[in-house]
Amino acid sequence: MTWDREGAEKAVAGAVEYGMDFIEIALLDAPSVDAKHTRDLLEKHGLRAVCSLGLPQSVWASVNPDGAVDHLKLALDKAREMGAEALSGVTYGGIGERTGQPPTEQELSNVAKTLEAAARYAADLGLGFGIEPVNRYENHLINTGWQARDMIERIGADNIFIHLDTYHMNIEEKGAANGILDAREHLRYIHLSESDRGTPGEGCCDWDEIFAALSAIEFKGGLAMESFINMPPEIAYGLSVWRPVAESHQEVMDKGLPFLRNKASQYRLI
């Protein structure tokens, strides 16, 4: 989770060891990232990359759209310098952003203004720009595939896409397949995350439903395994993870990764 030179080298080496096609880089502190070092690592190993983030509280789009745009532009510049193909995640708000009320029209208008400007900037850089619906406990603005779809159609940018996450879908959707069907016209990326954010295949997610729906819509986007091990305190707090969800990263990689690859192969997604 710390993308300094040491962290980048460890993560890229691990991704190569396990035969990953791409890696997702969390831009928690974009200005500190040595972009050339990362680009050189990725190019050396022929590894593709996408970047992700959530907005810090000082620049939550719902209340500070101008600040949010500036923050996203900085992250997009860094993503391009690193050689990444897209920036995604909770690009519309913060992890842990809740007012205690449903989103207001003013909040959604500010979010739309932010995302439209960021998507336009991303397009100028040749990057994709995604929005990830997250569960009600982490954000009150966009929780479902249909809410993300409605926001994208409100904006009308061609390079903005939906980024689903099976952990959040397991909480919010009326069946994972319905979330995928609602998002399908704009769905280009999905986090394959177990119901407890631990090892895929050892929780409550209905993986056959998920992969069958992806197959039915002829999904061609990124399939990203996401599990959380050894998180920094500020991220653990935002995600409300208070205990280990797997024994080690080796368990996740040695059990979860083959499980997901077998499912993806079974449903002819890879």
JSON list of C-alpha atoms in Angstrom, two decimals, residues 21-258:
[
{"chain": "A", "resi": 21, "resn": "ASP", "atom": "CA", "xyz": [-1.23, -9.47, -16.55]},
{"chain": "A", "resi": 22, "resn": "PHE", "atom": "CA", "xyz": [-1.44, -6.11, -14.78]},
{"chain": "A", "resi": 23, "resn": "ILE", "atom": "CA", "xyz": [-1.17, -4.47, -11.39]},
{"chain": "A", "resi": 24, "resn": "GLU", "atom": "CA", "xyz": [-3.31, -1.86, -9.66]},
{"chain": "A", "resi": 25, "resn": "ILE", "atom": "CA", "xyz": [-1.38, 0.91, -7.94]},
{"chain": "A", "resi": 26, "resn": "ALA", "atom": "CA", "xyz": [-3.01, 2.82, -5.08]},
{"chain": "A", "resi": 27, "resn": "LEU", "atom": "CA", "xyz": [-2.13, 6.51, -5.40]},
{"chain": "A", "resi": 28, "resn": "LEU", "atom": "CA", "xyz": [-2.56, 7.40, -1.75]},
{"chain": "A", "resi": 29, "resn": "ASP", "atom": "CA", "xyz": [0.19, 10.03, -2.01]},
{"chain": "A", "resi": 30, "resn": "ALA", "atom": "CA", "xyz": [0.63, 10.80, -5.70]},
{"chain": "A", "resi": 31, "resn": "PRO", "atom": "CA", "xyz": [3.21, 13.61, -5.34]},
{"chain": "A", "resi": 32, "resn": "SER", "atom": "CA", "xyz": [5.65, 11.30, -3.55]},
{"chain": "A", "resi": 33, "resn": "VAL", "atom": "CA", "xyz": [5.64, 8.61, -6.25]},
{"chain": "A", "resi": 34, "resn": "ASP", "atom": "CA", "xyz": [8.78, 8.26, -8.35]},
{"chain": "A", "resi": 35, "resn": "ALA", "atom": "CA", "xyz": [6.99, 7.94, -11.68]},
{"chain": "A", "resi": 36, "resn": "LYS", "atom": "CA", "xyz": [10.06, 7.18, -13.79]},
{"chain": "A", "resi": 37, "resn": "HIS", "atom": "CA", "xyz": [11.14, 4.41, -11.42]},
{"chain": "A", "resi": 38, "resn": "THR", "atom": "CA", "xyz": [7.69, 2.82, -11.68]},
{"chain": "A", "resi": 39, "resn": "ARG", "atom": "CA", "xyz": [7.52, 3.20, -15.46]},
{"chain": "A", "resi": 40, "resn": "ASP", "atom": "CA", "xyz": [10.93, 1.60, -15.82]},
{"chain": "A", "resi": 41, "resn": "LEU", "atom": "CA", "xyz": [9.86, -1.33, -13.62]},
{"chain": "A", "resi": 42, "resn": "LEU", "atom": "CA", "xyz": [6.65, -1.87, -15.57]},
{"chain": "A", "resi": 43, "resn": "GLU", "atom": "CA", "xyz": [8.38, -1.65, -18.94]},
{"chain": "A", "resi": 44, "resn": "LYS", "atom": "CA", "xyz": [11.18, -3.97, -17.84]},
{"chain": "A", "resi": 45, "resn": "HIS", "atom": "CA", "xyz": [8.68, -6.70, -16.93]},
{"chain": "A", "resi": 46, "resn": "GLY", "atom": "CA", "xyz": [6.07, -6.00, -19.61]},
{"chain": "A", "resi": 47, "resn": "LEU", "atom": "CA", "xyz": [3.46, -5.35, -16.92]},
{"chain": "A", "resi": 48, "resn": "ARG", "atom": "CA", "xyz": [0.41, -3.17, -17.49]},
{"chain": "A", "resi": 49, "resn": "ALA", "atom": "CA", "xyz": [-1.01, -0.96, -14.73]},
{"chain": "A", "resi": 50, "resn": "VAL", "atom": "CA", "xyz": [-4.00, 1.02, -13.60]},
{"chain": "A", "resi": 51, "resn": "CYS", "atom": "CA", "xyz": [-4.11, 3.46, -10.67]},
{"chain": "A", "resi": 52, "resn": "SER", "atom": "CA", "xyz": [-6.75, 3.95, -8.02]},
{"chain": "A", "resi": 53, "resn": "LEU", "atom": "CA", "xyz": [-7.58, 6.30, -5.17]},
{"chain": "A", "resi": 54, "resn": "GLY", "atom": "CA", "xyz": [-10.20, 7.77, -2.88]},
{"chain": "A", "resi": 55, "resn": "LEU", "atom": "CA", "xyz": [-10.37, 11.52, -2.33]},
{"chain": "A", "resi": 56, "resn": "PRO", "atom": "CA", "xyz": [-9.05, 12.93, 0.97]},
{"chain": "A", "resi": 57, "resn": "GLN", "atom": "CA", "xyz": [-11.58, 14.78, 3.08]},
{"chain": "A", "resi": 58, "resn": "SER", "atom": "CA", "xyz": [-10.25, 18.23, 2.24]},
{"chain": "A", "resi": 59, "resn": "VAL", "atom": "CA", "xyz": [-11.18, 17.70, -1.43]},
{"chain": "A", "resi": 60, "resn": "TRP", "atom": "CA", "xyz": [-14.38, 15.65, -1.29]},
{"chain": "A", "resi": 61, "resn": "ALA", "atom": "CA", "xyz": [-16.12, 16.40, -4.58]},
{"chain": "A", "resi": 62, "resn": "SER", "atom": "CA", "xyz": [-19.55, 16.80, -2.99]},
{"chain": "A", "resi": 63, "resn": "VAL", "atom": "CA", "xyz": [-18.45, 19.91, -1.10]},
{"chain": "A", "resi": 64, "resn": "ASN", "atom": "CA", "xyz": [-15.23, 21.02, -2.84]},
{"chain": "A", "resi": 65, "resn": "PRO", "atom": "CA", "xyz": [-15.48, 20.21, -6.55]},
{"chain": "A", "resi": 66, "resn": "ASP", "atom": "CA", "xyz": [-12.69, 22.58, -7.59]},
{"chain": "A", "resi": 67, "resn": "GLY", "atom": "CA", "xyz": [-10.30, 21.06, -5.06]},
{"chain": "A", "resi": 68, "resn": "ALA", "atom": "CA", "xyz": [-11.33, 17.57, -6.14]},
{"chain": "A", "resi": 69, "resn": "VAL", "atom": "CA", "xyz": [-10.61, 18.38, -9.79]},
{"chain": "A", "resi": 70, "resn": "ASP", "atom": "CA", "xyz": [-7.16, 19.70, -8.92]},
{"chain": "A", "resi": 71, "resn": "HIS", "atom": "CA", "xyz": [-6.41, 16.57, -6.87]},
{"chain": "A", "resi": 72, "resn": "LEU", "atom": "CA", "xyz": [-7.59, 14.26, -9.66]},
{"chain": "A", "resi": 73, "resn": "LYS", "atom": "CA", "xyz": [-5.60, 16.15, -12.28]},
{"chain": "A", "resi": 74, "resn": "LEU", "atom": "CA", "xyz": [-2.45, 15.68, -10.22]},
{"chain": "A", "resi": 75, "resn": "ALA", "atom": "CA", "xyz": [-3.17, 11.95, -9.88]},
{"chain": "A", "resi": 76, "resn": "LEU", "atom": "CA", "xyz": [-3.92, 11.65, -13.60]},
{"chain": "A", "resi": 77, "resn": "ASP", "atom": "CA", "xyz": [-0.65, 13.35, -14.48]},
{"chain": "A", "resi": 78, "resn": "LYS", "atom": "CA", "xyz": [1.20, 10.93, -12.22]},
{"chain": "A", "resi": 79, "resn": "ALA", "atom": "CA", "xyz": [-0.65, 7.93, -13.66]},
{"chain": "A", "resi": 80, "resn": "ARG", "atom": "CA", "xyz": [0.35, 8.93, -17.17]},
{"chain": "A", "resi": 81, "resn": "GLU", "atom": "CA", "xyz": [3.97, 9.51, -16.15]},
{"chain": "A", "resi": 82, "resn": "MET", "atom": "CA", "xyz": [4.02, 6.02, -14.63]},
{"chain": "A", "resi": 83, "resn": "GLY", "atom": "CA", "xyz": [2.68, 4.46, -17.82]},
{"chain": "A", "resi": 84, "resn": "ALA", "atom": "CA", "xyz": [-0.69, 3.45, -16.35]},
{"chain": "A", "resi": 85, "resn": "GLU", "atom": "CA", "xyz": [-3.75, 3.09, -18.59]},
{"chain": "A", "resi": 86, "resn": "ALA", "atom": "CA", "xyz": [-6.46, 4.50, -16.30]},
{"chain": "A", "resi": 87, "resn": "LEU", "atom": "CA", "xyz": [-7.29, 6.07, -12.96]},
{"chain": "A", "resi": 88, "resn": "SER", "atom": "CA", "xyz": [-10.24, 4.64, -11.07]},
{"chain": "A", "resi": 89, "resn": "GLY", "atom": "CA", "xyz": [-11.61, 4.03, -7.58]},
{"chain": "A", "resi": 90, "resn": "VAL", "atom": "CA", "xyz": [-13.68, 6.32, -5.37]},
{"chain": "A", "resi": 91, "resn": "THR", "atom": "CA", "xyz": [-12.85, 9.22, -7.65]},
{"chain": "A", "resi": 92, "resn": "TYR", "atom": "CA", "xyz": [-16.10, 10.97, -6.71]},
{"chain": "A", "resi": 93, "resn": "GLY", "atom": "CA", "xyz": [-15.59, 11.09, -2.95]},
{"chain": "A", "resi": 94, "resn": "GLY", "atom": "CA", "xyz": [-13.94, 9.74, 0.16]},
{"chain": "A", "resi": 95, "resn": "ILE", "atom": "CA", "xyz": [-13.73, 6.34, 1.78]},
{"chain": "A", "resi": 96, "resn": "GLY", "atom": "CA", "xyz": [-15.69, 7.01, 4.95]},
{"chain": "A", "resi": 97, "resn": "GLU", "atom": "CA", "xyz": [-17.66, 9.98, 3.55]},
{"chain": "A", "resi": 98, "resn": "ARG", "atom": "CA", "xyz": [-21.17, 9.95, 5.03]},
{"chain": "A", "resi": 99, "resn": "THR", "atom": "CA", "xyz": [-23.48, 12.77, 6.00]},
{"chain": "A", "resi": 100, "resn": "GLY", "atom": "CA", "xyz": [-26.15, 10.64, 7.66]},
{"chain": "A", "resi": 101, "resn": "GLN", "atom": "CA", "xyz": [-28.59, 11.60, 4.89]},
{"chain": "A", "resi": 102, "resn": "PRO", "atom": "CA", "xyz": [-29.23, 10.50, 1.29]},
{"chain": "A", "resi": 103, "resn": "PRO", "atom": "CA", "xyz": [-27.17, 12.44, -1.26]},
{"chain": "A", "resi": 104, "resn": "THR", "atom": "CA", "xyz": [-28.63, 15.84, -2.07]},
{"chain": "A", "resi": 105, "resn": "GLU", "atom": "CA", "xyz": [-29.01, 17.19, -5.59]},
{"chain": "A", "resi": 106, "resn": "GLN", "atom": "CA", "xyz": [-26.35, 19.80, -4.81]},
{"chain": "A", "resi": 107, "resn": "GLU", "atom": "CA", "xyz": [-23.90, 17.06, -3.77]},
{"chain": "A", "resi": 108, "resn": "LEU", "atom": "CA", "xyz": [-24.60, 15.04, -6.91]},
{"chain": "A", "resi": 109, "resn": "SER", "atom": "CA", "xyz": [-24.31, 18.16, -9.06]},
{"chain": "A", "resi": 110, "resn": "ASN", "atom": "CA", "xyz": [-20.89, 18.89, -7.53]},
{"chain": "A", "resi": 111, "resn": "VAL", "atom": "CA", "xyz": [-19.84, 15.27, -8.12]},
{"chain": "A", "resi": 112, "resn": "ALA", "atom": "CA", "xyz": [-20.99, 15.42, -11.76]},
{"chain": "A", "resi": 113, "resn": "LYS", "atom": "CA", "xyz": [-19.08, 18.69, -12.28]},
{"chain": "A", "resi": 114, "resn": "THR", "atom": "CA", "xyz": [-15.94, 17.10, -10.81]},
{"chain": "A", "resi": 115, "resn": "LEU", "atom": "CA", "xyz": [-16.14, 13.88, -12.80]},
{"chain": "A", "resi": 116, "resn": "GLU", "atom": "CA", "xyz": [-16.90, 15.67, -16.07]},
{"chain": "A", "resi": 117, "resn": "ALA", "atom": "CA", "xyz": [-13.83, 17.90, -15.71]},
{"chain": "A", "resi": 118, "resn": "ALA", "atom": "CA", "xyz": [-11.59, 15.01, -14.61]},
{"chain": "A", "resi": 119, "resn": "ALA", "atom": "CA", "xyz": [-12.78, 12.76, -17.44]},
{"chain": "A", "resi": 120, "resn": "ARG", "atom": "CA", "xyz": [-12.09, 15.51, -19.98]},
{"chain": "A", "resi": 121, "resn": "TYR", "atom": "CA", "xyz": [-8.59, 15.96, -18.57]},
{"chain": "A", "resi": 122, "resn": "ALA", "atom": "CA", "xyz": [-8.01, 12.19, -18.60]},
{"chain": "A", "resi": 123, "resn": "ALA", "atom": "CA", "xyz": [-9.11, 12.02, -22.23]},
{"chain": "A", "resi": 124, "resn": "ASP", "atom": "CA", "xyz": [-6.56, 14.69, -23.16]},
{"chain": "A", "resi": 125, "resn": "LEU", "atom": "CA", "xyz": [-3.91, 12.48, -21.55]},
{"chain": "A", "resi": 126, "resn": "GLY", "atom": "CA", "xyz": [-5.15, 9.36, -23.33]},
{"chain": "A", "resi": 127, "resn": "LEU", "atom": "CA", "xyz": [-6.30, 7.74, -20.08]},
{"chain": "A", "resi": 128, "resn": "GLY", "atom": "CA", "xyz": [-9.45, 5.99, -19.00]},
{"chain": "A", "resi": 129, "resn": "PHE", "atom": "CA", "xyz": [-11.26, 7.33, -15.94]},
{"chain": "A", "resi": 130, "resn": "GLY", "atom": "CA", "xyz": [-13.40, 5.11, -13.71]},
{"chain": "A", "resi": 131, "resn": "ILE", "atom": "CA", "xyz": [-15.85, 5.37, -10.83]},
{"chain": "A", "resi": 132, "resn": "GLU", "atom": "CA", "xyz": [-16.25, 2.57, -8.30]},
{"chain": "A", "resi": 133, "resn": "PRO", "atom": "CA", "xyz": [-19.54, 2.23, -6.40]},
{"chain": "A", "resi": 134, "resn": "VAL", "atom": "CA", "xyz": [-18.82, 1.34, -2.77]},
{"chain": "A", "resi": 135, "resn": "ASN", "atom": "CA", "xyz": [-21.03, 0.21, 0.06]},
{"chain": "A", "resi": 136, "resn": "ARG", "atom": "CA", "xyz": [-23.22, 2.44, 2.21]},
{"chain": "A", "resi": 137, "resn": "TYR", "atom": "CA", "xyz": [-20.84, 2.26, 5.18]},
{"chain": "A", "resi": 138, "resn": "GLU", "atom": "CA", "xyz": [-17.96, 3.76, 3.18]},
{"chain": "A", "resi": 139, "resn": "ASN", "atom": "CA", "xyz": [-19.78, 6.42, 1.14]},
{"chain": "A", "resi": 140, "resn": "HIS", "atom": "CA", "xyz": [-23.32, 7.73, 0.78]},
{"chain": "A", "resi": 141, "resn": "LEU", "atom": "CA", "xyz": [-23.09, 9.00, -2.82]},
{"chain": "A", "resi": 142, "resn": "ILE", "atom": "CA", "xyz": [-22.77, 6.05, -5.24]},
{"chain": "A", "resi": 143, "resn": "ASN", "atom": "CA", "xyz": [-23.39, 2.52, -3.95]},
{"chain": "A", "resi": 144, "resn": "THR", "atom": "CA", "xyz": [-24.72, 0.52, -6.90]},
{"chain": "A", "resi": 145, "resn": "GLY", "atom": "CA", "xyz": [-24.14, -0.21, -10.56]},
{"chain": "A", "resi": 146, "resn": "TRP", "atom": "CA", "xyz": [-27.25, 1.66, -11.60]},
{"chain": "A", "resi": 147, "resn": "GLN", "atom": "CA", "xyz": [-26.23, 4.77, -9.64]},
{"chain": "A", "resi": 148, "resn": "ALA", "atom": "CA", "xyz": [-22.84, 4.74, -11.36]},
{"chain": "A", "resi": 149, "resn": "ARG", "atom": "CA", "xyz": [-24.56, 4.26, -14.73]},
{"chain": "A", "resi": 150, "resn": "ASP", "atom": "CA", "xyz": [-26.91, 7.18, -14.09]},
{"chain": "A", "resi": 151, "resn": "MET", "atom": "CA", "xyz": [-23.98, 9.42, -13.12]},
{"chain": "A", "resi": 152, "resn": "ILE", "atom": "CA", "xyz": [-22.01, 8.49, -16.24]},
{"chain": "A", "resi": 153, "resn": "GLU", "atom": "CA", "xyz": [-25.01, 9.09, -18.49]},
{"chain": "A", "resi": 154, "resn": "ARG", "atom": "CA", "xyz": [-25.59, 12.43, -16.77]},
{"chain": "A", "resi": 155, "resn": "ILE", "atom": "CA", "xyz": [-22.00, 13.41, -17.63]},
{"chain": "A", "resi": 156, "resn": "GLY", "atom": "CA", "xyz": [-21.84, 11.92, -21.13]},
{"chain": "A", "resi": 157, "resn": "ALA", "atom": "CA", "xyz": [-18.05, 11.44, -21.39]},
{"chain": "A", "resi": 158, "resn": "ASP", "atom": "CA", "xyz": [-16.87, 8.58, -23.61]},
{"chain": "A", "resi": 159, "resn": "ASN", "atom": "CA", "xyz": [-13.78, 7.68, -21.57]},
{"chain": "A", "resi": 160, "resn": "ILE", "atom": "CA", "xyz": [-15.48, 7.36, -18.17]},
{"chain": "A", "resi": 161, "resn": "PHE", "atom": "CA", "xyz": [-16.29, 3.81, -17.10]},
{"chain": "A", "resi": 162, "resn": "ILE", "atom": "CA", "xyz": [-17.82, 1.81, -14.27]},
{"chain": "A", "resi": 163, "resn": "HIS", "atom": "CA", "xyz": [-15.56, -0.14, -11.96]},
{"chain": "A", "resi": 164, "resn": "LEU", "atom": "CA", "xyz": [-17.53, -2.68, -9.93]},
{"chain": "A", "resi": 165, "resn": "ASP", "atom": "CA", "xyz": [-16.36, -4.52, -6.83]},
{"chain": "A", "resi": 166, "resn": "THR", "atom": "CA", "xyz": [-17.85, -7.84, -5.74]},
{"chain": "A", "resi": 167, "resn": "TYR", "atom": "CA", "xyz": [-17.36, -7.07, -2.04]},
{"chain": "A", "resi": 168, "resn": "HIS", "atom": "CA", "xyz": [-19.52, -3.95, -2.30]},
{"chain": "A", "resi": 169, "resn": "MET", "atom": "CA", "xyz": [-21.96, -5.66, -4.66]},
{"chain": "A", "resi": 170, "resn": "ASN", "atom": "CA", "xyz": [-22.46, -8.44, -2.11]},
{"chain": "A", "resi": 171, "resn": "ILE", "atom": "CA", "xyz": [-23.83, -5.77, 0.24]},
{"chain": "A", "resi": 172, "resn": "GLU", "atom": "CA", "xyz": [-25.65, -3.41, -2.11]},
{"chain": "A", "resi": 173, "resn": "GLU", "atom": "CA", "xyz": [-26.98, -5.17, -5.20]},
{"chain": "A", "resi": 174, "resn": "LYS", "atom": "CA", "xyz": [-30.18, -7.21, -5.52]},
{"chain": "A", "resi": 175, "resn": "GLY", "atom": "CA", "xyz": [-28.03, -10.05, -6.76]},
{"chain": "A", "resi": 176, "resn": "ALA", "atom": "CA", "xyz": [-24.59, -9.58, -8.26]},
{"chain": "A", "resi": 177, "resn": "ALA", "atom": "CA", "xyz": [-25.86, -10.39, -11.75]},
{"chain": "A", "resi": 178, "resn": "ASN", "atom": "CA", "xyz": [-28.31, -7.48, -11.61]},
{"chain": "A", "resi": 179, "resn": "GLY", "atom": "CA", "xyz": [-25.50, -5.09, -10.69]},
{"chain": "A", "resi": 180, "resn": "ILE", "atom": "CA", "xyz": [-23.45, -6.32, -13.64]},
{"chain": "A", "resi": 181, "resn": "LEU", "atom": "CA", "xyz": [-26.43, -6.06, -15.99]},
{"chain": "A", "resi": 182, "resn": "ASP", "atom": "CA", "xyz": [-27.21, -2.53, -14.80]},
{"chain": "A", "resi": 183, "resn": "ALA", "atom": "CA", "xyz": [-23.62, -1.44, -15.41]},
{"chain": "A", "resi": 184, "resn": "ARG", "atom": "CA", "xyz": [-22.89, -3.45, -18.54]},
{"chain": "A", "resi": 185, "resn": "GLU", "atom": "CA", "xyz": [-22.83, -0.66, -21.15]},
{"chain": "A", "resi": 186, "resn": "HIS", "atom": "CA", "xyz": [-20.10, 1.13, -19.18]},
{"chain": "A", "resi": 187, "resn": "LEU", "atom": "CA", "xyz": [-18.46, -1.74, -17.28]},
{"chain": "A", "resi": 188, "resn": "ARG", "atom": "CA", "xyz": [-14.76, -2.08, -18.04]},
{"chain": "A", "resi": 189, "resn": "TYR", "atom": "CA", "xyz": [-13.18, -3.09, -14.73]},
{"chain": "A", "resi": 190, "resn": "ILE", "atom": "CA", "xyz": [-14.12, -5.24, -11.74]},
{"chain": "A", "resi": 191, "resn": "HIS", "atom": "CA", "xyz": [-12.54, -5.99, -8.38]},
{"chain": "A", "resi": 192, "resn": "LEU", "atom": "CA", "xyz": [-12.95, -9.67, -7.56]},
{"chain": "A", "resi": 193, "resn": "SER", "atom": "CA", "xyz": [-13.04, -9.38, -3.78]},
{"chain": "A", "resi": 194, "resn": "GLU", "atom": "CA", "xyz": [-14.44, -11.89, -1.30]},
{"chain": "A", "resi": 195, "resn": "SER", "atom": "CA", "xyz": [-17.29, -11.06, 1.07]},
{"chain": "A", "resi": 196, "resn": "ASP", "atom": "CA", "xyz": [-14.83, -10.53, 3.95]},
{"chain": "A", "resi": 197, "resn": "ARG", "atom": "CA", "xyz": [-12.13, -9.01, 1.70]},
{"chain": "A", "resi": 198, "resn": "GLY", "atom": "CA", "xyz": [-9.97, -12.05, 2.35]},
{"chain": "A", "resi": 199, "resn": "THR", "atom": "CA", "xyz": [-9.16, -15.08, 0.20]},
{"chain": "A", "resi": 200, "resn": "PRO", "atom": "CA", "xyz": [-11.46, -15.44, -2.84]},
{"chain": "A", "resi": 201, "resn": "GLY", "atom": "CA", "xyz": [-13.42, -18.69, -2.70]},
{"chain": "A", "resi": 202, "resn": "GLU", "atom": "CA", "xyz": [-13.55, -18.83, 1.09]},
{"chain": "A", "resi": 203, "resn": "GLY", "atom": "CA", "xyz": [-16.45, -16.45, 1.75]},
{"chain": "A", "resi": 204, "resn": "CYS", "atom": "CA", "xyz": [-20.06, -15.84, 0.74]},
{"chain": "A", "resi": 205, "resn": "CYS", "atom": "CA", "xyz": [-19.76, -14.29, -2.74]},
{"chain": "A", "resi": 206, "resn": "ASP", "atom": "CA", "xyz": [-21.65, -16.26, -5.39]},
{"chain": "A", "resi": 207, "resn": "TRP", "atom": "CA", "xyz": [-18.80, -16.58, -7.85]},
{"chain": "A", "resi": 208, "resn": "ASP", "atom": "CA", "xyz": [-20.75, -18.63, -10.38]},
{"chain": "A", "resi": 209, "resn": "GLU", "atom": "CA", "xyz": [-23.40, -15.92, -10.56]},
{"chain": "A", "resi": 210, "resn": "ILE", "atom": "CA", "xyz": [-20.73, -13.24, -10.94]},
{"chain": "A", "resi": 211, "resn": "PHE", "atom": "CA", "xyz": [-18.75, -14.99, -13.67]},
{"chain": "A", "resi": 212, "resn": "ALA", "atom": "CA", "xyz": [-21.85, -16.20, -15.51]},
{"chain": "A", "resi": 213, "resn": "ALA", "atom": "CA", "xyz": [-23.15, -12.62, -15.68]},
{"chain": "A", "resi": 214, "resn": "LEU", "atom": "CA", "xyz": [-19.78, -11.32, -16.88]},
{"chain": "A", "resi": 215, "resn": "SER", "atom": "CA", "xyz": [-19.75, -14.03, -19.54]},
{"chain": "A", "resi": 216, "resn": "ALA", "atom": "CA", "xyz": [-23.31, -13.20, -20.58]},
{"chain": "A", "resi": 217, "resn": "ILE", "atom": "CA", "xyz": [-22.42, -9.56, -21.27]},
{"chain": "A", "resi": 218, "resn": "GLU", "atom": "CA", "xyz": [-19.19, -10.64, -23.03]},
{"chain": "A", "resi": 219, "resn": "PHE", "atom": "CA", "xyz": [-17.07, -8.70, -20.58]},
{"chain": "A", "resi": 220, "resn": "LYS", "atom": "CA", "xyz": [-13.65, -7.78, -21.99]},
{"chain": "A", "resi": 221, "resn": "GLY", "atom": "CA", "xyz": [-12.32, -5.51, -19.25]},
{"chain": "A", "resi": 222, "resn": "GLY", "atom": "CA", "xyz": [-9.93, -5.87, -16.35]},
{"chain": "A", "resi": 223, "resn": "LEU", "atom": "CA", "xyz": [-10.41, -8.69, -13.83]},
{"chain": "A", "resi": 224, "resn": "ALA", "atom": "CA", "xyz": [-8.56, -7.59, -10.69]},
{"chain": "A", "resi": 225, "resn": "MET", "atom": "CA", "xyz": [-8.18, -9.73, -7.58]},
{"chain": "A", "resi": 226, "resn": "GLU", "atom": "CA", "xyz": [-8.46, -7.47, -4.54]},
{"chain": "A", "resi": 227, "resn": "SER", "atom": "CA", "xyz": [-7.72, -8.64, -1.03]},
{"chain": "A", "resi": 228, "resn": "PHE", "atom": "CA", "xyz": [-6.50, -6.59, 1.92]},
{"chain": "A", "resi": 229, "resn": "ILE", "atom": "CA", "xyz": [-3.55, -7.73, 4.00]},
{"chain": "A", "resi": 230, "resn": "ASN", "atom": "CA", "xyz": [-1.37, -5.54, 6.29]},
{"chain": "A", "resi": 231, "resn": "MET", "atom": "CA", "xyz": [-3.10, -2.24, 5.56]},
{"chain": "A", "resi": 232, "resn": "PRO", "atom": "CA", "xyz": [-1.86, 1.09, 6.93]},
{"chain": "A", "resi": 233, "resn": "PRO", "atom": "CA", "xyz": [-4.05, 2.35, 9.82]},
{"chain": "A", "resi": 234, "resn": "GLU", "atom": "CA", "xyz": [-5.72, 5.16, 7.85]},
{"chain": "A", "resi": 235, "resn": "ILE", "atom": "CA", "xyz": [-6.92, 2.72, 5.19]},
{"chain": "A", "resi": 236, "resn": "ALA", "atom": "CA", "xyz": [-7.96, 0.07, 7.71]},
{"chain": "A", "resi": 237, "resn": "TYR", "atom": "CA", "xyz": [-10.03, 2.73, 9.48]},
{"chain": "A", "resi": 238, "resn": "GLY", "atom": "CA", "xyz": [-11.76, 3.87, 6.31]},
{"chain": "A", "resi": 239, "resn": "LEU", "atom": "CA", "xyz": [-12.56, 0.28, 5.31]},
{"chain": "A", "resi": 240, "resn": "SER", "atom": "CA", "xyz": [-13.53, -0.77, 8.86]},
{"chain": "A", "resi": 241, "resn": "VAL", "atom": "CA", "xyz": [-11.19, -3.76, 8.87]},
{"chain": "A", "resi": 242, "resn": "TRP", "atom": "CA", "xyz": [-10.32, -4.57, 12.47]},
{"chain": "A", "resi": 243, "resn": "ARG", "atom": "CA", "xyz": [-8.85, -8.07, 12.20]},
{"chain": "A", "resi": 244, "resn": "PRO", "atom": "CA", "xyz": [-6.80, -10.12, 9.74]},
{"chain": "A", "resi": 245, "resn": "VAL", "atom": "CA", "xyz": [-9.01, -11.39, 6.91]},
{"chain": "A", "resi": 246, "resn": "ALA", "atom": "CA", "xyz": [-6.43, -13.94, 5.74]},
{"chain": "A", "resi": 247, "resn": "GLU", "atom": "CA", "xyz": [-3.41, -15.53, 7.37]},
{"chain": "A", "resi": 248, "resn": "SER", "atom": "CA", "xyz": [-0.94, -14.10, 4.86]},
{"chain": "A", "resi": 249, "resn": "HIS", "atom": "CA", "xyz": [-0.57, -12.72, 1.36]},
{"chain": "A", "resi": 250, "resn": "GLN", "atom": "CA", "xyz": [0.80, -16.14, 0.36]},
{"chain": "A", "resi": 251, "resn": "GLU", "atom": "CA", "xyz": [-2.53, -17.71, 1.30]},
{"chain": "A", "resi": 252, "resn": "VAL", "atom": "CA", "xyz": [-4.42, -15.19, -0.79]},
{"chain": "A", "resi": 253, "resn": "MET", "atom": "CA", "xyz": [-2.13, -15.65, -3.78]},
{"chain": "A", "resi": 254, "resn": "ASP", "atom": "CA", "xyz": [-1.72, -19.43, -3.58]},
{"chain": "A", "resi": 255, "resn": "LYS", "atom": "CA", "xyz": [-5.42, -20.18, -2.99]},
{"chain": "A", "resi": 256, "resn": "GLY", "atom": "CA", "xyz": [-7.42, -17.17, -4.14]},
{"chain": "A", "resi": 257, "resn": "LEU", "atom": "CA", "xyz": [-5.64, -16.46, -7.41]},
{"chain": "A", "resi": 258, "resn": "PRO", "atom": "CA", "xyz": [-5.95, -20.03, -8.83]}
]
